[in-house]
Amino acid sequence: MFRAAAIVVLLLAGAPALALAQQMAPPAAVPGKPAERPAAAGPVPAKELFGRVEGPAPLAARSIGFYSRGCLAGAEALAVNGPSWQGPSWQVMRLSRNRNFGHPDLVAFLERFSAQVPKVSSWQGILVGDMSQPRGGPMLTGHASHQIGLDADIWLTPSPGRELSREDREKLSASMMVRADRRDIDPANWRPDHWKVIRAAALDPRVERIFVNAAIKKALCREASGDRAFLAKVRPYWGHDYHMHVRLTCPAGNPECRPQEAPPTGEGCGSELDWWFTDEVLHPKPEKEPAKPKPPLTLADLPEACAAVLGAR
């Protein structure tokens, strides 16, 4: 903890182009106009530090910590467009978020997966949502995970077969795959190609698991044919009704990366899936007293190496 605090102080004393003095400011309504932070507010949340760094740490690539508590050194940016055949093989969405960074292994996965998709489906390419920030770490908004450069959101809306403008990438909405009652997929948007695309991702040996909405998992259990072993990697989770969240295993030679416990064996299509469609989940009773929000992670909560990643120049 002392080391993390000391590095933050040293960073505040210097002022290169990406000075962490700027990064220490709390989120502002208008970028570039940091709001004042009360003196008694306590440690600066780590999301305010990592969320405002614009470029990757110039260090050897390594994932540090756990998917929801860590950082990323030597990140690589995924190009905003993939190679074009009938439109780009991938397109990065929401460019304003600056979240198209990952460990080089994640970038390599997206490159080969996007090349595989047209071979197994009628899709001409994929739309890539959030990956990680330039140095990983907690995000200003959204995800609890995506912190170590091994998570990527891939829209379940196929690429349109043409290059999208920057404005399109900010405004275009992903298609909702889940029915209004949350009990199954929406047949207006779901196609057989969807399970084939998800299977193609799961079959990649580097993929550790894929998170989707329980209704999507139900559709996979019902529709998947042939070898169904891939279903073990596809896990139901809250949300994830517009996209699939792909997570890779820890890279070789990254001892600071903490792996996740392996998913349960079996297809996951039995009683464990049925639970997601009970009233307990779909119609939960309101709590008598709302739970207190957890305090945000600070730099001291992350692996010690993350302070050096944050400050690297």
Coordinates of C-alpha atoms in Angstrom, one line a residue:
M1 CA 0.0 0.0 0.0
F2 CA 2.9 2.4 0.8
R3 CA 4.5 1.7 -2.5
A4 CA 1.3 2.4 -4.4
A5 CA 0.7 5.7 -2.5
A6 CA 4.3 6.7 -3.0
I7 CA 4.2 6.2 -6.8
V8 CA 1.0 8.2 -7.0
V9 CA 2.7 11.1 -5.2
L10 CA 5.7 10.9 -7.5
L11 CA 3.5 10.9 -10.5
L12 CA 1.7 14.0 -9.3
A13 CA 5.0 15.8 -8.9
G14 CA 5.9 15.3 -12.6
A15 CA 4.0 16.5 -15.6
P16 CA 4.6 14.8 -19.0
A17 CA 1.9 14.8 -21.6
L18 CA -0.1 12.1 -19.9
A19 CA 0.6 13.4 -16.4
L20 CA -1.1 11.4 -13.7
A21 CA -1.9 14.7 -12.0
Q22 CA -4.6 14.8 -14.7
Q23 CA -5.5 11.2 -14.1
M24 CA -6.0 11.8 -10.4
A25 CA -8.9 14.1 -11.1
P26 CA -12.4 12.7 -10.5
P27 CA -14.8 12.2 -13.5
A28 CA -16.1 15.5 -14.9
A29 CA -19.2 16.1 -16.9
V30 CA -17.1 17.7 -19.6
P31 CA -13.8 16.0 -20.6
G32 CA -10.8 18.2 -19.8
K33 CA -12.6 20.1 -17.0
P34 CA -11.9 18.1 -13.9
A35 CA -14.2 18.6 -10.9
E36 CA -12.7 19.4 -7.5
R37 CA -12.4 16.6 -5.1
P38 CA -13.2 17.3 -1.4
A39 CA -10.1 16.9 0.8
A40 CA -11.9 14.4 3.0
A41 CA -13.1 12.2 0.2
G42 CA -10.5 9.5 0.8
P43 CA -8.3 7.6 -1.6
V44 CA -8.9 8.2 -5.3
P45 CA -10.8 5.3 -6.9
A46 CA -8.6 3.3 -9.2
K47 CA -11.2 3.7 -12.0
E48 CA -10.4 7.5 -12.1
L49 CA -6.7 6.8 -12.6
F50 CA -6.9 4.0 -15.2
G51 CA -10.0 5.4 -16.9
R52 CA -8.2 8.6 -17.9
V53 CA -4.9 7.2 -19.3
E54 CA -5.0 7.4 -23.0
G55 CA -2.2 5.1 -24.0
P56 CA -0.7 1.7 -23.0
A57 CA 2.2 1.2 -20.7
P58 CA 5.5 0.8 -22.7
L59 CA 6.3 -2.4 -21.0
A60 CA 6.4 -6.1 -21.9
A61 CA 2.9 -7.5 -22.4
R62 CA 1.5 -9.1 -19.3
S63 CA -1.9 -9.6 -17.6
I64 CA -1.6 -8.8 -13.9
G65 CA -4.1 -10.0 -11.3
F66 CA -7.6 -11.3 -11.8
Y67 CA -10.2 -10.4 -14.4
S68 CA -12.0 -8.1 -12.0
R69 CA -9.0 -6.8 -10.0
G70 CA -5.9 -6.1 -12.0
C71 CA -4.3 -4.3 -14.8
L72 CA -2.5 -4.7 -18.1
A73 CA 1.0 -3.9 -19.2
G74 CA 2.1 -3.6 -22.8
A75 CA -1.4 -3.6 -24.2
E76 CA -2.0 -3.8 -28.0
A77 CA -4.8 -1.9 -29.7
L78 CA -7.1 -3.8 -32.0
A79 CA -7.3 -1.9 -35.3
V80 CA -10.7 -0.2 -35.7
N81 CA -11.2 -2.2 -38.9
G82 CA -10.2 -5.6 -39.9
P83 CA -9.2 -6.7 -43.4
S84 CA -11.9 -6.1 -45.9
W85 CA -13.5 -8.6 -48.2
Q86 CA -17.3 -8.0 -48.2
G87 CA -16.8 -5.2 -45.6
P88 CA -14.3 -5.3 -42.8
S89 CA -13.9 -8.6 -41.0
W90 CA -14.3 -6.8 -37.7
Q91 CA -15.2 -3.3 -36.7
V92 CA -14.7 -1.7 -33.3
M93 CA -17.7 0.0 -31.9
R94 CA -18.0 3.0 -29.5
L95 CA -14.6 4.4 -30.4
S96 CA -15.1 7.3 -28.0
R97 CA -14.7 4.9 -25.0
N98 CA -11.0 4.0 -26.0
R99 CA -11.5 0.4 -24.9
N100 CA -10.2 -1.5 -27.9
F101 CA -7.0 -2.6 -26.0
G102 CA -6.0 -6.0 -24.9
H103 CA -3.2 -8.4 -24.3
P104 CA -1.7 -9.4 -27.7
D105 CA -3.3 -12.8 -27.2
L106 CA -6.7 -11.3 -27.2
V107 CA -6.1 -9.2 -30.3
A108 CA -4.8 -12.4 -32.0
F109 CA -7.9 -14.3 -31.0
L110 CA -10.2 -11.6 -32.4
E111 CA -8.3 -11.6 -35.7
R112 CA -8.6 -15.4 -36.1
F113 CA -12.2 -15.6 -34.8
S114 CA -13.3 -12.9 -37.3
A115 CA -11.7 -14.8 -40.1
Q116 CA -13.6 -18.0 -38.9
V117 CA -17.0 -16.5 -38.6
P118 CA -17.8 -16.2 -42.4
K119 CA -16.8 -19.9 -42.8
V120 CA -19.4 -21.1 -40.3
S121 CA -22.2 -18.6 -40.9
S122 CA -23.6 -16.0 -43.3
W123 CA -22.1 -13.2 -41.3
Q124 CA -19.6 -11.1 -43.2
G125 CA -17.8 -9.9 -40.1
I126 CA -18.2 -9.1 -36.4
L127 CA -18.8 -5.9 -34.3
V128 CA -16.5 -5.7 -31.3
G129 CA -17.6 -3.9 -28.2
D130 CA -15.5 -3.2 -25.1
M131 CA -12.2 -4.9 -24.6
S132 CA -10.0 -3.2 -22.0
Q133 CA -8.6 0.3 -21.3
P134 CA -5.1 1.1 -22.5
R135 CA -3.7 0.0 -19.1
G136 CA -6.6 -2.2 -18.1
G137 CA -7.7 -1.6 -14.5
P138 CA -11.2 -0.7 -13.3
M139 CA -13.4 1.3 -15.7
L140 CA -15.0 4.7 -15.2
T141 CA -18.4 3.1 -16.2
G142 CA -19.7 -0.3 -16.8
H143 CA -17.8 -3.5 -16.3
A144 CA -16.4 -5.0 -13.1
S145 CA -14.1 -7.3 -15.2
H146 CA -12.3 -6.5 -18.5
Q147 CA -9.3 -5.3 -16.3
I148 CA -6.4 -7.5 -17.5
G149 CA -6.8 -7.5 -21.3
L150 CA -8.4 -10.9 -21.7
D151 CA -12.1 -10.1 -22.0
A152 CA -14.0 -8.9 -25.1
D153 CA -17.6 -8.2 -25.8
I154 CA -18.7 -9.3 -29.3
W155 CA -22.1 -8.1 -30.5
L156 CA -24.6 -10.6 -31.5
T157 CA -25.5 -8.3 -34.4
P158 CA -23.5 -9.2 -37.5
S159 CA -21.4 -6.6 -39.3
P160 CA -23.5 -4.9 -42.0
G161 CA -21.0 -5.7 -44.8
R162 CA -19.9 -2.1 -45.1
E163 CA -17.5 0.2 -43.2
L164 CA -19.4 2.1 -40.5
S165 CA -18.7 5.8 -40.0
R166 CA -17.4 6.9 -36.6
E167 CA -20.9 8.4 -35.9
D168 CA -22.6 5.1 -36.8
R169 CA -20.3 3.3 -34.3
E170 CA -21.5 5.6 -31.6
K171 CA -25.2 5.5 -32.4
L172 CA -25.9 2.1 -33.8
S173 CA -27.6 -0.2 -31.2
A174 CA -27.0 -3.9 -30.9
S175 CA -30.1 -6.1 -31.4
M176 CA -31.8 -7.4 -28.4
M177 CA -31.7 -11.2 -28.4
V178 CA -34.0 -11.9 -25.4
R179 CA -37.8 -12.0 -25.3
A180 CA -39.5 -9.3 -23.3
D181 CA -40.5 -11.9 -20.6
R182 CA -36.8 -13.0 -20.3
R183 CA -37.7 -16.7 -20.7
D184 CA -36.4 -17.3 -24.2
I185 CA -34.7 -15.7 -27.1
D186 CA -36.6 -13.2 -29.4
P187 CA -37.3 -15.1 -32.6
A188 CA -37.5 -11.8 -34.4
N189 CA -33.7 -11.4 -34.0
W190 CA -32.3 -14.8 -33.2
R191 CA -31.1 -16.9 -36.2
P192 CA -29.5 -20.3 -36.4
D193 CA -26.2 -18.5 -37.3
H194 CA -26.1 -17.2 -33.8
W195 CA -25.4 -20.5 -32.1
K196 CA -22.8 -21.4 -34.8
V197 CA -20.9 -18.1 -34.3
I198 CA -20.9 -18.7 -30.5
R199 CA -19.7 -22.3 -31.0
A200 CA -16.9 -21.0 -33.2
A201 CA -15.7 -18.8 -30.4
A202 CA -16.0 -21.5 -27.8
L203 CA -14.0 -24.0 -29.9
D204 CA -11.0 -21.7 -29.8
P205 CA -8.6 -23.4 -27.4
R206 CA -7.6 -20.1 -25.8
V207 CA -11.2 -19.3 -24.8
E208 CA -11.8 -20.0 -21.1
R209 CA -15.6 -19.3 -21.0
I210 CA -18.3 -17.2 -22.7
F211 CA -21.0 -15.3 -20.8
V212 CA -24.4 -15.0 -22.4
N213 CA -27.9 -14.4 -21.1
A214 CA -29.7 -17.5 -19.8
A215 CA -32.2 -17.2 -22.5
I216 CA -29.4 -17.5 -25.1
K217 CA -28.0 -20.4 -23.3
K218 CA -31.4 -22.1 -23.4
A219 CA -31.5 -21.6 -27.2
L220 CA -28.0 -23.1 -27.5
C221 CA -29.1 -26.1 -25.5
R222 CA -32.1 -26.6 -27.7
E223 CA -30.5 -25.9 -31.1
A224 CA -26.9 -27.0 -31.0
S225 CA -26.2 -30.2 -33.0
G226 CA -23.1 -32.3 -33.5
D227 CA -20.4 -32.2 -30.9
R228 CA -22.0 -30.3 -28.0
A229 CA -19.0 -30.2 -25.7
F230 CA -18.5 -26.5 -26.4
L231 CA -21.6 -25.8 -24.3
A232 CA -19.7 -26.3 -21.1
K233 CA -17.8 -23.1 -21.8
V234 CA -20.9 -21.0 -22.4
R235 CA -22.2 -19.8 -19.0
P236 CA -25.4 -18.0 -18.3
Y237 CA -25.1 -14.6 -16.5
W238 CA -27.2 -11.5 -15.8
G239 CA -27.4 -9.1 -18.7
H240 CA -25.5 -10.2 -21.8
D241 CA -28.6 -10.1 -23.9
Y242 CA -27.1 -8.1 -26.8
H243 CA -23.6 -9.6 -26.9
M244 CA -21.4 -12.5 -25.8
H245 CA -18.6 -11.8 -23.4
V246 CA -15.6 -13.9 -24.4
R247 CA -12.9 -14.5 -21.8
L248 CA -9.4 -16.0 -22.5
T249 CA -7.2 -18.1 -20.3
C250 CA -4.2 -16.6 -18.7
P251 CA -1.3 -16.2 -21.2
A252 CA 1.7 -18.5 -21.0
G253 CA 4.6 -16.8 -19.2
N254 CA 2.3 -14.5 -17.2
P255 CA 2.7 -15.8 -13.6
E256 CA 1.0 -12.6 -12.2
C257 CA -2.2 -13.5 -14.0
R258 CA -4.7 -15.3 -11.7
P259 CA -6.8 -17.9 -13.5
Q260 CA -10.5 -18.4 -12.9
E261 CA -11.8 -21.6 -11.6
A262 CA -12.6 -24.0 -14.5
P263 CA -16.3 -24.0 -15.4
P264 CA -18.3 -27.1 -14.3
T265 CA -18.3 -30.1 -16.5
G266 CA -21.3 -31.1 -18.6
E267 CA -23.4 -29.1 -21.0
G268 CA -25.0 -26.9 -18.3
C269 CA -28.5 -27.5 -19.8
G270 CA -30.2 -29.1 -16.8
S271 CA -31.5 -27.9 -13.4
E272 CA -28.6 -25.3 -13.1
L273 CA -30.1 -23.6 -16.2
D274 CA -33.7 -23.9 -15.0
W275 CA -32.9 -21.8 -11.9
W276 CA -32.4 -18.8 -14.1
F277 CA -36.1 -18.9 -15.1
T278 CA -37.5 -19.1 -11.6
D279 CA -39.4 -16.2 -10.0
E280 CA -36.5 -15.8 -7.6
V281 CA -34.4 -14.6 -10.6
L282 CA -37.0 -13.1 -12.9
H283 CA -39.2 -11.4 -10.3
P284 CA -37.1 -10.9 -7.2
K285 CA -38.8 -9.5 -4.2
P286 CA -37.5 -6.0 -3.2
E287 CA -35.1 -5.9 -0.3
K288 CA -36.3 -4.5 2.9
E289 CA -33.2 -2.4 3.2
P290 CA -31.2 -1.7 0.1
A291 CA -27.6 -3.1 0.3
K292 CA -24.9 -0.5 0.8
P293 CA -22.8 -0.1 -2.4
K294 CA -19.3 -1.5 -2.2
P295 CA -16.6 1.1 -2.0
P296 CA -14.7 1.5 -5.3
L297 CA -11.4 -0.2 -5.7
T298 CA -8.3 1.9 -5.1
L299 CA -4.8 1.5 -6.4
A300 CA -3.9 -0.1 -3.1
D301 CA -6.5 -2.8 -3.7
L302 CA -4.9 -3.9 -7.0
P303 CA -1.7 -6.0 -7.4
E304 CA 1.4 -4.1 -6.4
A305 CA 2.7 -4.1 -10.0
C306 CA -0.3 -2.1 -11.2
A307 CA 1.2 1.1 -9.6
A308 CA 4.2 0.7 -11.9
V309 CA 2.0 0.0 -14.9
L310 CA 0.0 3.2 -14.2
G311 CA 3.1 5.3 -13.9
A312 CA 5.2 3.8 -16.7
R313 CA 6.5 6.3 -19.3

